[in-house]
mmCIF file with all atom_site columns, C-alpha atoms in Angstrom:
data_model
loop_
_atom_site.group_PDB
_atom_site.id
_atom_site.type_symbol
_atom_site.label_atom_id
_atom_site.label_alt_id
_atom_site.label_comp_id
_atom_site.label_asym_id
_atom_site.label_entity_id
_atom_site.label_seq_id
_atom_site.pdbx_PDB_ins_code
_atom_site.Cartn_x
_atom_site.Cartn_y
_atom_site.Cartn_z
_atom_site.occupancy
_atom_site.B_iso_or_equiv
_atom_site.pdbx_formal_charge
_atom_site.auth_seq_id
_atom_site.auth_comp_id
_atom_site.auth_asym_id
_atom_site.auth_atom_id
_atom_site.pdbx_PDB_model_num
ATOM 1   C CA . GLY P 1 1   ? 10.157  -19.869 -1.154  1.00 60.00 ? 173 GLY P CA 1
ATOM 2   C CA . ALA P 1 2   ? 7.574   -17.190 -2.036  1.00 84.00 ? 174 ALA P CA 1
ATOM 3   C CA . VAL P 1 3   ? 9.630   -15.492 -4.732  1.00 92.00 ? 175 VAL P CA 1
ATOM 4   C CA . VAL P 1 4   ? 7.971   -12.904 -6.940  1.00 95.00 ? 176 VAL P CA 1
ATOM 5   C CA . SER P 1 5   ? 9.593   -11.472 -10.034 1.00 96.00 ? 177 SER P CA 1
ATOM 6   C CA . GLN P 1 6   ? 8.772   -8.463  -12.180 1.00 98.00 ? 178 GLN P CA 1
ATOM 7   C CA . HIS P 1 7   ? 9.729   -7.561  -15.699 1.00 97.00 ? 179 HIS P CA 1
ATOM 8   C CA . PRO P 1 8   ? 10.998  -5.165  -16.819 1.00 98.00 ? 180 PRO P CA 1
ATOM 9   C CA . SER P 1 9   ? 12.826  -3.655  -13.897 1.00 97.00 ? 181 SER P CA 1
ATOM 10  C CA . ARG P 1 10  ? 13.073  -0.313  -15.628 1.00 97.00 ? 182 ARG P CA 1
ATOM 11  C CA . VAL P 1 11  ? 11.325  1.172   -18.643 1.00 97.00 ? 183 VAL P CA 1
ATOM 12  C CA . ILE P 1 12  ? 11.460  4.524   -20.348 1.00 97.00 ? 184 ILE P CA 1
ATOM 13  C CA . CYS P 1 13  ? 8.780   5.346   -22.884 1.00 96.00 ? 185 CYS P CA 1
ATOM 14  C CA . LYS P 1 14  ? 7.372   8.245   -24.840 1.00 97.00 ? 186 LYS P CA 1
ATOM 15  C CA . SER P 1 15  ? 4.173   9.944   -23.844 1.00 97.00 ? 187 SER P CA 1
ATOM 16  C CA . GLY P 1 16  ? 1.153   8.290   -25.423 1.00 97.00 ? 188 GLY P CA 1
ATOM 17  C CA . THR P 1 17  ? 2.583   4.803   -25.638 1.00 97.00 ? 189 THR P CA 1
ATOM 18  C CA . SER P 1 18  ? 1.478   1.780   -23.626 1.00 97.00 ? 190 SER P CA 1
ATOM 19  C CA . VAL P 1 19  ? 3.693   -0.196  -21.299 1.00 98.00 ? 191 VAL P CA 1
ATOM 20  C CA . LYS P 1 20  ? 3.168   -3.715  -20.016 1.00 98.00 ? 192 LYS P CA 1
ATOM 21  C CA . ILE P 1 21  ? 4.623   -4.909  -16.728 1.00 98.00 ? 193 ILE P CA 1
ATOM 22  C CA . GLU P 1 22  ? 4.688   -8.591  -15.808 1.00 97.00 ? 194 GLU P CA 1
ATOM 23  C CA . CYS P 1 23  ? 4.495   -10.043 -12.331 1.00 97.00 ? 195 CYS P CA 1
ATOM 24  C CA . ARG P 1 24  ? 5.263   -13.714 -11.768 1.00 95.00 ? 196 ARG P CA 1
ATOM 25  C CA . SER P 1 25  ? 5.156   -15.959 -8.741  1.00 92.00 ? 197 SER P CA 1
ATOM 26  C CA . LEU P 1 26  ? 8.116   -18.276 -9.268  1.00 92.00 ? 198 LEU P CA 1
ATOM 27  C CA . ASP P 1 27  ? 7.691   -21.044 -6.733  1.00 86.00 ? 199 ASP P CA 1
ATOM 28  C CA . PHE P 1 28  ? 4.039   -20.956 -5.823  1.00 85.00 ? 200 PHE P CA 1
ATOM 29  C CA . GLN P 1 29  ? 0.655   -20.416 -7.384  1.00 86.00 ? 201 GLN P CA 1
ATOM 30  C CA . ALA P 1 30  ? -1.015  -17.127 -6.620  1.00 87.00 ? 202 ALA P CA 1
ATOM 31  C CA . THR P 1 31  ? -4.741  -16.789 -7.080  1.00 85.00 ? 203 THR P CA 1
ATOM 32  C CA . THR P 1 32  ? -4.489  -13.217 -5.879  1.00 91.00 ? 204 THR P CA 1
ATOM 33  C CA . MET P 1 33  ? -1.905  -10.607 -6.764  1.00 94.00 ? 205 MET P CA 1
ATOM 34  C CA . PHE P 1 34  ? -1.809  -6.934  -5.953  1.00 96.00 ? 206 PHE P CA 1
ATOM 35  C CA . TRP P 1 35  ? -0.498  -3.924  -7.813  1.00 97.00 ? 207 TRP P CA 1
ATOM 36  C CA . TYR P 1 36  ? 0.898   -0.888  -6.042  1.00 97.00 ? 208 TYR P CA 1
ATOM 37  C CA . ARG P 1 37  ? 2.471   2.348   -7.075  1.00 97.00 ? 209 ARG P CA 1
ATOM 38  C CA . GLN P 1 38  ? 4.923   4.285   -4.998  1.00 96.00 ? 210 GLN P CA 1
ATOM 39  C CA . PHE P 1 39  ? 6.139   7.839   -5.373  1.00 94.00 ? 211 PHE P CA 1
ATOM 40  C CA . PRO P 1 40  ? 9.497   8.934   -3.951  1.00 91.00 ? 212 PRO P CA 1
ATOM 41  C CA . LYS P 1 41  ? 9.605   9.133   -0.170  1.00 89.00 ? 213 LYS P CA 1
ATOM 42  C CA . GLN P 1 42  ? 6.044   7.882   0.101   1.00 92.00 ? 214 GLN P CA 1
ATOM 43  C CA . SER P 1 43  ? 4.279   4.738   1.141   1.00 94.00 ? 215 SER P CA 1
ATOM 44  C CA . LEU P 1 44  ? 2.856   2.061   -1.115  1.00 95.00 ? 216 LEU P CA 1
ATOM 45  C CA . MET P 1 45  ? -0.529  2.874   -2.577  1.00 94.00 ? 217 MET P CA 1
ATOM 46  C CA . LEU P 1 46  ? -2.689  -0.062  -3.593  1.00 95.00 ? 218 LEU P CA 1
ATOM 47  C CA . MET P 1 47  ? -4.017  0.288   -7.110  1.00 97.00 ? 219 MET P CA 1
ATOM 48  C CA . ALA P 1 48  ? -5.875  -2.962  -7.651  1.00 96.00 ? 220 ALA P CA 1
ATOM 49  C CA . THR P 1 49  ? -6.336  -6.559  -6.637  1.00 94.00 ? 221 THR P CA 1
ATOM 50  C CA . SER P 1 50  ? -5.757  -9.031  -9.432  1.00 92.00 ? 222 SER P CA 1
ATOM 51  C CA . ASN P 1 51  ? -7.763  -12.249 -9.276  1.00 88.00 ? 223 ASN P CA 1
ATOM 52  C CA . GLU P 1 52  ? -6.912  -15.242 -11.424 1.00 87.00 ? 224 GLU P CA 1
ATOM 53  C CA . GLY P 1 53  ? -9.656  -15.927 -13.939 1.00 85.00 ? 225 GLY P CA 1
ATOM 54  C CA . SER P 1 54  ? -11.781 -12.921 -13.086 1.00 88.00 ? 226 SER P CA 1
ATOM 55  C CA . LYS P 1 55  ? -11.779 -9.157  -13.344 1.00 90.00 ? 227 LYS P CA 1
ATOM 56  C CA . ALA P 1 56  ? -9.478  -7.098  -11.204 1.00 94.00 ? 228 ALA P CA 1
ATOM 57  C CA . THR P 1 57  ? -10.833 -5.017  -8.368  1.00 94.00 ? 229 THR P CA 1
ATOM 58  C CA . TYR P 1 58  ? -9.661  -1.427  -8.516  1.00 96.00 ? 230 TYR P CA 1
ATOM 59  C CA . GLU P 1 59  ? -9.208  0.964   -5.636  1.00 95.00 ? 231 GLU P CA 1
ATOM 60  C CA . GLN P 1 60  ? -11.134 4.204   -5.577  1.00 95.00 ? 232 GLN P CA 1
ATOM 61  C CA . GLY P 1 61  ? -9.660  6.785   -7.894  1.00 95.00 ? 233 GLY P CA 1
ATOM 62  C CA . VAL P 1 62  ? -7.729  4.304   -10.057 1.00 96.00 ? 234 VAL P CA 1
ATOM 63  C CA . GLU P 1 63  ? -8.861  4.308   -13.682 1.00 95.00 ? 235 GLU P CA 1
ATOM 64  C CA . LYS P 1 64  ? -9.452  0.738   -14.797 1.00 94.00 ? 236 LYS P CA 1
ATOM 65  C CA . ASP P 1 65  ? -9.297  1.693   -18.478 1.00 95.00 ? 237 ASP P CA 1
ATOM 66  C CA . LYS P 1 66  ? -5.918  3.276   -18.007 1.00 97.00 ? 238 LYS P CA 1
ATOM 67  C CA . PHE P 1 67  ? -4.375  0.570   -15.861 1.00 97.00 ? 239 PHE P CA 1
ATOM 68  C CA . LEU P 1 68  ? -5.378  -2.710  -17.471 1.00 97.00 ? 240 LEU P CA 1
ATOM 69  C CA . ILE P 1 69  ? -4.814  -5.811  -15.387 1.00 96.00 ? 241 ILE P CA 1
ATOM 70  C CA . ASN P 1 70  ? -4.874  -9.369  -16.633 1.00 92.00 ? 242 ASN P CA 1
ATOM 71  C CA . HIS P 1 71  ? -4.386  -12.426 -14.445 1.00 91.00 ? 243 HIS P CA 1
ATOM 72  C CA . ALA P 1 72  ? -4.643  -15.248 -16.919 1.00 83.00 ? 244 ALA P CA 1
ATOM 73  C CA . SER P 1 73  ? -2.741  -17.894 -14.984 1.00 90.00 ? 245 SER P CA 1
ATOM 74  C CA . LEU P 1 74  ? -1.894  -18.796 -11.416 1.00 89.00 ? 246 LEU P CA 1
ATOM 75  C CA . THR P 1 75  ? 1.642   -17.502 -11.801 1.00 92.00 ? 247 THR P CA 1
ATOM 76  C CA . LEU P 1 76  ? 1.287   -14.400 -13.977 1.00 94.00 ? 248 LEU P CA 1
ATOM 77  C CA . SER P 1 77  ? -0.435  -11.050 -13.688 1.00 95.00 ? 249 SER P CA 1
ATOM 78  C CA . THR P 1 78  ? 0.186   -8.162  -16.043 1.00 96.00 ? 250 THR P CA 1
ATOM 79  C CA . LEU P 1 79  ? -0.365  -4.443  -15.646 1.00 97.00 ? 251 LEU P CA 1
ATOM 80  C CA . THR P 1 80  ? -0.618  -2.356  -18.792 1.00 98.00 ? 252 THR P CA 1
ATOM 81  C CA . VAL P 1 81  ? -0.354  1.395   -18.469 1.00 98.00 ? 253 VAL P CA 1
ATOM 82  C CA . THR P 1 82  ? -2.212  2.668   -21.517 1.00 97.00 ? 254 THR P CA 1
ATOM 83  C CA . SER P 1 83  ? -1.464  5.996   -23.178 1.00 97.00 ? 255 SER P CA 1
ATOM 84  C CA . ALA P 1 84  ? 1.156   6.768   -20.590 1.00 97.00 ? 256 ALA P CA 1
ATOM 85  C CA . HIS P 1 85  ? 1.840   10.362  -19.599 1.00 97.00 ? 257 HIS P CA 1
ATOM 86  C CA . PRO P 1 86  ? 4.616   11.903  -17.518 1.00 97.00 ? 258 PRO P CA 1
ATOM 87  C CA . GLU P 1 87  ? 2.410   11.905  -14.417 1.00 96.00 ? 259 GLU P CA 1
ATOM 88  C CA . ASP P 1 88  ? 2.272   8.103   -14.666 1.00 97.00 ? 260 ASP P CA 1
ATOM 89  C CA . SER P 1 89  ? 5.991   7.965   -13.973 1.00 97.00 ? 261 SER P CA 1
ATOM 90  C CA . SER P 1 90  ? 6.362   6.023   -10.762 1.00 97.00 ? 262 SER P CA 1
ATOM 91  C CA . PHE P 1 91  ? 7.631   2.841   -9.144  1.00 98.00 ? 263 PHE P CA 1
ATOM 92  C CA . TYR P 1 92  ? 5.167   0.021   -9.735  1.00 98.00 ? 264 TYR P CA 1
ATOM 93  C CA . ILE P 1 93  ? 5.324   -2.973  -7.442  1.00 98.00 ? 265 ILE P CA 1
ATOM 94  C CA . CYS P 1 94  ? 3.348   -6.187  -7.480  1.00 97.00 ? 266 CYS P CA 1
ATOM 95  C CA . SER P 1 95  ? 2.814   -8.663  -4.695  1.00 96.00 ? 267 SER P CA 1
ATOM 96  C CA . ALA P 1 96  ? 1.315   -12.099 -4.342  1.00 93.00 ? 268 ALA P CA 1
ATOM 97  C CA . ARG P 1 97  ? -0.285  -14.071 -1.571  1.00 86.00 ? 269 ARG P CA 1
ATOM 98  C CA . ASP P 1 98  ? 0.994   -17.557 -0.918  1.00 72.00 ? 270 ASP P CA 1
ATOM 99  C CA . PRO P 1 99  ? -2.197  -19.650 -0.803  1.00 62.00 ? 271 PRO P CA 1
ATOM 100 C CA . PRO P 1 100 ? -1.168  -22.215 1.818   1.00 57.00 ? 272 PRO P CA 1
ATOM 101 C CA . SER P 1 101 ? -0.732  -19.369 4.232   1.00 59.00 ? 273 SER P CA 1
ATOM 102 C CA . THR P 1 102 ? -3.826  -18.494 6.209   1.00 60.00 ? 274 THR P CA 1
ATOM 103 C CA . ALA P 1 103 ? -2.512  -15.032 6.845   1.00 68.00 ? 275 ALA P CA 1
ATOM 104 C CA . ASP P 1 104 ? -2.596  -12.006 4.596   1.00 76.00 ? 276 ASP P CA 1
ATOM 105 C CA . THR P 1 105 ? 1.144   -12.105 4.020   1.00 85.00 ? 277 THR P CA 1
ATOM 106 C CA . GLN P 1 106 ? 2.119   -10.619 0.711   1.00 90.00 ? 278 GLN P CA 1
ATOM 107 C CA . TYR P 1 107 ? 5.452   -11.213 -0.984  1.00 92.00 ? 279 TYR P CA 1
ATOM 108 C CA . PHE P 1 108 ? 6.634   -8.422  -3.204  1.00 96.00 ? 280 PHE P CA 1
ATOM 109 C CA . GLY P 1 109 ? 8.373   -8.257  -6.519  1.00 97.00 ? 281 GLY P CA 1
ATOM 110 C CA . PRO P 1 110 ? 11.437  -6.062  -7.040  1.00 97.00 ? 282 PRO P CA 1
ATOM 111 C CA . GLY P 1 111 ? 9.437   -3.279  -8.656  1.00 98.00 ? 283 GLY P CA 1
ATOM 112 C CA . THR P 1 112 ? 9.400   -1.589  -12.058 1.00 98.00 ? 284 THR P CA 1
ATOM 113 C CA . ARG P 1 113 ? 10.580  1.971   -12.493 1.00 98.00 ? 285 ARG P CA 1
ATOM 114 C CA . LEU P 1 114 ? 8.494   3.639   -15.197 1.00 98.00 ? 286 LEU P CA 1
ATOM 115 C CA . THR P 1 115 ? 9.643   6.916   -16.688 1.00 97.00 ? 287 THR P CA 1
ATOM 116 C CA . VAL P 1 116 ? 7.400   8.589   -19.246 1.00 97.00 ? 288 VAL P CA 1
ATOM 117 C CA . LEU P 1 117 ? 9.062   11.303  -21.305 1.00 96.00 ? 289 LEU P CA 1
ATOM 118 C CA . GLY M 2 1   ? -8.417  4.127   3.052   1.00 37.00 ? 89  GLY M CA 1
ATOM 119 C CA . GLU M 2 2   ? -4.720  3.596   2.649   1.00 41.00 ? 90  GLU M CA 1
ATOM 120 C CA . SER M 2 3   ? -2.282  5.584   4.720   1.00 44.00 ? 91  SER M CA 1
ATOM 121 C CA . VAL M 2 4   ? 0.021   7.531   2.462   1.00 38.00 ? 92  VAL M CA 1
ATOM 122 C CA . GLY M 2 5   ? 2.713   9.688   3.917   1.00 40.00 ? 93  GLY M CA 1
ATOM 123 C CA . LEU M 2 6   ? 3.788   13.017  2.487   1.00 49.00 ? 94  LEU M CA 1
ATOM 124 C CA . HIS M 2 7   ? 7.295   12.611  3.839   1.00 65.00 ? 95  HIS M CA 1
ATOM 125 C CA . LEU M 2 8   ? 9.144   9.925   5.699   1.00 80.00 ? 96  LEU M CA 1
ATOM 126 C CA . PRO M 2 9   ? 10.077  10.192  9.368   1.00 91.00 ? 97  PRO M CA 1
ATOM 127 C CA . THR M 2 10  ? 13.704  9.349   9.876   1.00 93.00 ? 98  THR M CA 1
ATOM 128 C CA . LEU M 2 11  ? 15.602  7.562   12.602  1.00 96.00 ? 99  LEU M CA 1
ATOM 129 C CA . SER M 2 12  ? 19.347  7.755   12.849  1.00 96.00 ? 100 SER M CA 1
ATOM 130 C CA . VAL M 2 13  ? 21.238  5.298   15.042  1.00 97.00 ? 101 VAL M CA 1
ATOM 131 C CA . GLN M 2 14  ? 24.814  4.344   15.693  1.00 97.00 ? 102 GLN M CA 1
ATOM 132 C CA . GLU M 2 15  ? 26.038  0.992   14.457  1.00 97.00 ? 103 GLU M CA 1
ATOM 133 C CA . GLY M 2 16  ? 25.703  -1.565  17.226  1.00 97.00 ? 104 GLY M CA 1
ATOM 134 C CA . ASP M 2 17  ? 22.892  0.257   19.014  1.00 97.00 ? 105 ASP M CA 1
ATOM 135 C CA . ASN M 2 18  ? 19.346  -1.037  19.197  1.00 97.00 ? 106 ASN M CA 1
ATOM 136 C CA . SER M 2 19  ? 16.699  0.565   16.992  1.00 97.00 ? 107 SER M CA 1
ATOM 137 C CA . ILE M 2 20  ? 13.032  0.982   17.747  1.00 97.00 ? 108 ILE M CA 1
ATOM 138 C CA . ILE M 2 21  ? 10.652  1.870   14.948  1.00 97.00 ? 109 ILE M CA 1
ATOM 139 C CA . ASN M 2 22  ? 7.090   2.709   15.841  1.00 96.00 ? 110 ASN M CA 1
ATOM 140 C CA . CYS M 2 23  ? 3.820   2.498   13.976  1.00 95.00 ? 111 CYS M CA 1
ATOM 141 C CA . ALA M 2 24  ? 0.271   3.484   14.814  1.00 94.00 ? 112 ALA M CA 1
ATOM 142 C CA . TYR M 2 25  ? -2.283  1.446   12.930  1.00 91.00 ? 113 TYR M CA 1
ATOM 143 C CA . SER M 2 26  ? -5.728  2.606   11.986  1.00 85.00 ? 114 SER M CA 1
ATOM 144 C CA . ASN M 2 27  ? -8.248  -0.210  12.222  1.00 88.00 ? 115 ASN M CA 1
ATOM 145 C CA . SER M 2 28  ? -9.071  -1.808  15.548  1.00 88.00 ? 116 SER M CA 1
ATOM 146 C CA . ALA M 2 29  ? -10.525 -4.787  13.649  1.00 88.00 ? 117 ALA M CA 1
ATOM 147 C CA . SER M 2 30  ? -7.160  -5.630  12.051  1.00 91.00 ? 118 SER M CA 1
ATOM 148 C CA . ASP M 2 31  ? -5.836  -8.902  13.384  1.00 90.00 ? 119 ASP M CA 1
ATOM 149 C CA . TYR M 2 32  ? -2.633  -9.399  11.460  1.00 92.00 ? 120 TYR M CA 1
ATOM 150 C CA . PHE M 2 33  ? 0.399   -7.136  11.224  1.00 94.00 ? 121 PHE M CA 1
ATOM 151 C CA . ILE M 2 34  ? 3.571   -7.259  9.192   1.00 95.00 ? 122 ILE M CA 1
ATOM 152 C CA . TRP M 2 35  ? 6.826   -5.337  9.080   1.00 97.00 ? 123 TRP M CA 1
ATOM 153 C CA . TYR M 2 36  ? 8.527   -4.865  5.738   1.00 97.00 ? 124 TYR M CA 1
ATOM 154 C CA . LYS M 2 37  ? 11.978  -3.518  4.904   1.00 98.00 ? 125 LYS M CA 1
ATOM 155 C CA . GLN M 2 38  ? 12.448  -1.630  1.664   1.00 98.00 ? 126 GLN M CA 1
ATOM 156 C CA . GLU M 2 39  ? 15.872  -0.758  0.352   1.00 97.00 ? 127 GLU M CA 1
ATOM 157 C CA . SER M 2 40  ? 16.262  1.987   -2.218  1.00 94.00 ? 128 SER M CA 1
ATOM 158 C CA . GLY M 2 41  ? 14.975  0.983   -5.628  1.00 94.00 ? 129 GLY M CA 1
ATOM 159 C CA . LYS M 2 42  ? 13.736  -2.419  -4.463  1.00 96.00 ? 130 LYS M CA 1
ATOM 160 C CA . GLY M 2 43  ? 10.473  -4.019  -3.467  1.00 96.00 ? 131 GLY M CA 1
ATOM 161 C CA . PRO M 2 44  ? 9.494   -4.470  0.182   1.00 96.00 ? 132 PRO M CA 1
ATOM 162 C CA . GLN M 2 45  ? 10.981  -7.480  1.923   1.00 96.00 ? 133 GLN M CA 1
ATOM 163 C CA . PHE M 2 46  ? 9.083   -9.400  4.598   1.00 94.00 ? 134 PHE M CA 1
ATOM 164 C CA . ILE M 2 47  ? 10.719  -9.167  8.031   1.00 96.00 ? 135 ILE M CA 1
ATOM 165 C CA . ILE M 2 48  ? 8.327   -10.446 10.645  1.00 96.00 ? 136 ILE M CA 1
ATOM 166 C CA . ASP M 2 49  ? 4.623   -10.730 11.339  1.00 94.00 ? 137 ASP M CA 1
ATOM 167 C CA . ILE M 2 50  ? 2.369   -11.032 14.355  1.00 96.00 ? 138 ILE M CA 1
ATOM 168 C CA . ARG M 2 51  ? -1.244  -11.947 14.958  1.00 94.00 ? 139 ARG M CA 1
ATOM 169 C CA . SER M 2 52  ? -3.501  -10.028 17.271  1.00 93.00 ? 140 SER M CA 1
ATOM 170 C CA . ASN M 2 53  ? -3.638  -12.881 19.779  1.00 94.00 ? 141 ASN M CA 1
ATOM 171 C CA . MET M 2 54  ? 0.012   -12.217 20.578  1.00 96.00 ? 142 MET M CA 1
ATOM 172 C CA . ASP M 2 55  ? 1.720   -9.150  21.980  1.00 96.00 ? 143 ASP M CA 1
ATOM 173 C CA . LYS M 2 56  ? 5.304   -10.072 21.203  1.00 98.00 ? 144 LYS M CA 1
ATOM 174 C CA . ARG M 2 57  ? 7.134   -12.114 18.635  1.00 97.00 ? 145 ARG M CA 1
ATOM 175 C CA . GLN M 2 58  ? 10.844  -12.543 18.124  1.00 97.00 ? 146 GLN M CA 1
ATOM 176 C CA . GLY M 2 59  ? 12.899  -13.309 15.086  1.00 95.00 ? 147 GLY M CA 1
ATOM 177 C CA . GLN M 2 60  ? 16.557  -13.141 14.342  1.00 93.00 ? 148 GLN M CA 1
ATOM 178 C CA . ARG M 2 61  ? 17.725  -9.787  15.771  1.00 96.00 ? 149 ARG M CA 1
ATOM 179 C CA . VAL M 2 62  ? 14.181  -8.410  15.438  1.00 98.00 ? 150 VAL M CA 1
ATOM 180 C CA . THR M 2 63  ? 11.258  -8.246  17.825  1.00 98.00 ? 151 THR M CA 1
ATOM 181 C CA . VAL M 2 64  ? 7.764   -7.017  17.106  1.00 98.00 ? 152 VAL M CA 1
ATOM 182 C CA . LEU M 2 65  ? 5.574   -5.710  19.901  1.00 97.00 ? 153 LEU M CA 1
ATOM 183 C CA . LEU M 2 66  ? 1.845   -5.199  19.557  1.00 97.00 ? 154 LEU M CA 1
ATOM 184 C CA . ASN M 2 67  ? -0.278  -3.055  21.854  1.00 96.00 ? 155 ASN M CA 1
ATOM 185 C CA . LYS M 2 68  ? -3.876  -3.420  20.767  1.00 94.00 ? 156 LYS M CA 1
ATOM 186 C CA . THR M 2 69  ? -5.167  -1.094  23.459  1.00 94.00 ? 157 THR M CA 1
ATOM 187 C CA . VAL M 2 70  ? -3.549  1.911   21.843  1.00 94.00 ? 158 VAL M CA 1
ATOM 188 C CA . LYS M 2 71  ? -3.259  0.411   18.335  1.00 94.00 ? 159 LYS M CA 1
ATOM 189 C CA . HIS M 2 72  ? 0.503   0.579   18.362  1.00 95.00 ? 160 HIS M CA 1
ATOM 190 C CA . LEU M 2 73  ? 3.101   -1.639  16.766  1.00 95.00 ? 161 LEU M CA 1
ATOM 191 C CA . SER M 2 74  ? 6.858   -1.466  17.134  1.00 97.00 ? 162 SER M CA 1
ATOM 192 C CA . LEU M 2 75  ? 9.850   -3.129  15.545  1.00 98.00 ? 163 LEU M CA 1
ATOM 193 C CA . GLN M 2 76  ? 12.994  -3.521  17.559  1.00 98.00 ? 164 GLN M CA 1
ATOM 194 C CA . ILE M 2 77  ? 16.264  -4.274  15.814  1.00 98.00 ? 165 ILE M CA 1
ATOM 195 C CA . ALA M 2 78  ? 19.107  -5.425  18.009  1.00 98.00 ? 166 ALA M CA 1
ATOM 196 C CA . ALA M 2 79  ? 22.724  -4.495  17.293  1.00 97.00 ? 167 ALA M CA 1
ATOM 197 C CA . THR M 2 80  ? 21.804  -2.430  14.263  1.00 97.00 ? 168 THR M CA 1
ATOM 198 C CA . GLN M 2 81  ? 24.114  -2.839  11.303  1.00 97.00 ? 169 GLN M CA 1
ATOM 199 C CA . PRO M 2 82  ? 24.756  -0.653  8.235   1.00 96.00 ? 170 PRO M CA 1
ATOM 200 C CA . GLY M 2 83  ? 22.870  -3.219  6.150   1.00 96.00 ? 171 GLY M CA 1
ATOM 201 C CA . ASP M 2 84  ? 19.762  -2.435  8.169   1.00 97.00 ? 172 ASP M CA 1
ATOM 202 C CA . SER M 2 85  ? 19.606  1.030   6.606   1.00 97.00 ? 173 SER M CA 1
ATOM 203 C CA . ALA M 2 86  ? 16.323  1.137   4.699   1.00 97.00 ? 174 ALA M CA 1
ATOM 204 C CA . VAL M 2 87  ? 12.736  2.290   4.935   1.00 97.00 ? 175 VAL M CA 1
ATOM 205 C CA . TYR M 2 88  ? 10.584  0.199   7.244   1.00 98.00 ? 176 TYR M CA 1
ATOM 206 C CA . PHE M 2 89  ? 6.847   -0.112  6.752   1.00 97.00 ? 177 PHE M CA 1
ATOM 207 C CA . CYS M 2 90  ? 4.252   -1.607  9.017   1.00 96.00 ? 178 CYS M CA 1
ATOM 208 C CA . ALA M 2 91  ? 1.158   -3.071  7.406   1.00 94.00 ? 179 ALA M CA 1
ATOM 209 C CA . GLU M 2 92  ? -2.144  -4.201  8.879   1.00 92.00 ? 180 GLU M CA 1
ATOM 210 C CA . GLY M 2 93  ? -4.501  -6.788  7.528   1.00 88.00 ? 181 GLY M CA 1
ATOM 211 C CA . GLY M 2 94  ? -6.894  -9.558  8.384   1.00 80.00 ? 182 GLY M CA 1
ATOM 212 C CA . ASN M 2 95  ? -10.099 -7.680  7.728   1.00 70.00 ? 183 ASN M CA 1
ATOM 213 C CA . GLN M 2 96  ? -9.634  -6.195  4.288   1.00 71.00 ? 184 GLN M CA 1
ATOM 214 C CA . GLY M 2 97  ? -10.333 -9.152  2.048   1.00 75.00 ? 185 GLY M CA 1
ATOM 215 C CA . GLY M 2 98  ? -6.643  -9.950  1.798   1.00 83.00 ? 186 GLY M CA 1
ATOM 216 C CA . LYS M 2 99  ? -5.545  -6.358  1.317   1.00 90.00 ? 187 LYS M CA 1
ATOM 217 C CA . LEU M 2 100 ? -2.907  -4.716  3.465   1.00 91.00 ? 188 LEU M CA 1
ATOM 218 C CA . ILE M 2 101 ? -2.936  -1.145  4.667   1.00 91.00 ? 189 ILE M CA 1
ATOM 219 C CA . PHE M 2 102 ? 0.536   0.320   4.818   1.00 93.00 ? 190 PHE M CA 1
ATOM 220 C CA . GLY M 2 103 ? 1.821   2.882   7.258   1.00 92.00 ? 191 GLY M CA 1
ATOM 221 C CA . GLN M 2 104 ? 3.795   5.869   6.087   1.00 91.00 ? 192 GLN M CA 1
ATOM 222 C CA . GLY M 2 105 ? 7.180   4.269   6.708   1.00 95.00 ? 193 GLY M CA 1
ATOM 223 C CA . THR M 2 106 ? 10.258  5.224   8.682   1.00 96.00 ? 194 THR M CA 1
ATOM 224 C CA . GLU M 2 107 ? 13.670  5.707   7.158   1.00 96.00 ? 195 GLU M CA 1
ATOM 225 C CA . LEU M 2 108 ? 16.388  4.120   9.270   1.00 97.00 ? 196 LEU M CA 1
ATOM 226 C CA . SER M 2 109 ? 19.904  5.423   8.828   1.00 97.00 ? 197 SER M CA 1
ATOM 227 C CA . VAL M 2 110 ? 22.761  3.583   10.517  1.00 97.00 ? 198 VAL M CA 1
ATOM 228 C CA . LYS M 2 111 ? 25.927  5.533   11.171  1.00 94.00 ? 199 LYS M CA 1
ATOM 229 C CA . PRO M 2 112 ? 29.164  3.516   11.197  1.00 89.00 ? 200 PRO M CA 1
#
């Protein structure tokens, strides 16, 4: 159980374009999902908390207008990187909490490698 | 804030030996801790967790030890195998509104 998928797994785009990344919980409903980015040889950095049916909560320093998050259903959250630039190239990972669990356990997707040319 | 490492500490062990990966956590109010394994190019994979009312928990070939006095967490892997080669992250939670704070990670390399 607690399987999280992401799509696409890898994307290459031109500078100035927008990219959408999907995160799905496959076998459970997730009222809360999280989006992280990770640079090579570094830890995971939380970008935002995605709440089903309400606005996402962004971490300090993360531009909400650049990283648009939508959590329209209990199994899907999307992250859109708008007007992407080379410095946005990174590994983006989502996670979801399994509601029946009383702990803060998060189950992670496989990640999306974004390369902006 | 989140703990972000500038470079990863590394641990190299011989196949069959036991591995011990250490982590110092930051918030004394944290009451839940998790170890994740991340292989290259993949998302983190849950290994084992422990609540603050325990000081030891065992899984299959893994043991997590928690020392709240010094805010220290360790992951012990018995009979380390080449497939254990990965980056291991500790994470703390329980007081962040569902958020987890990740440690900087340790890269484990298993020599055959």
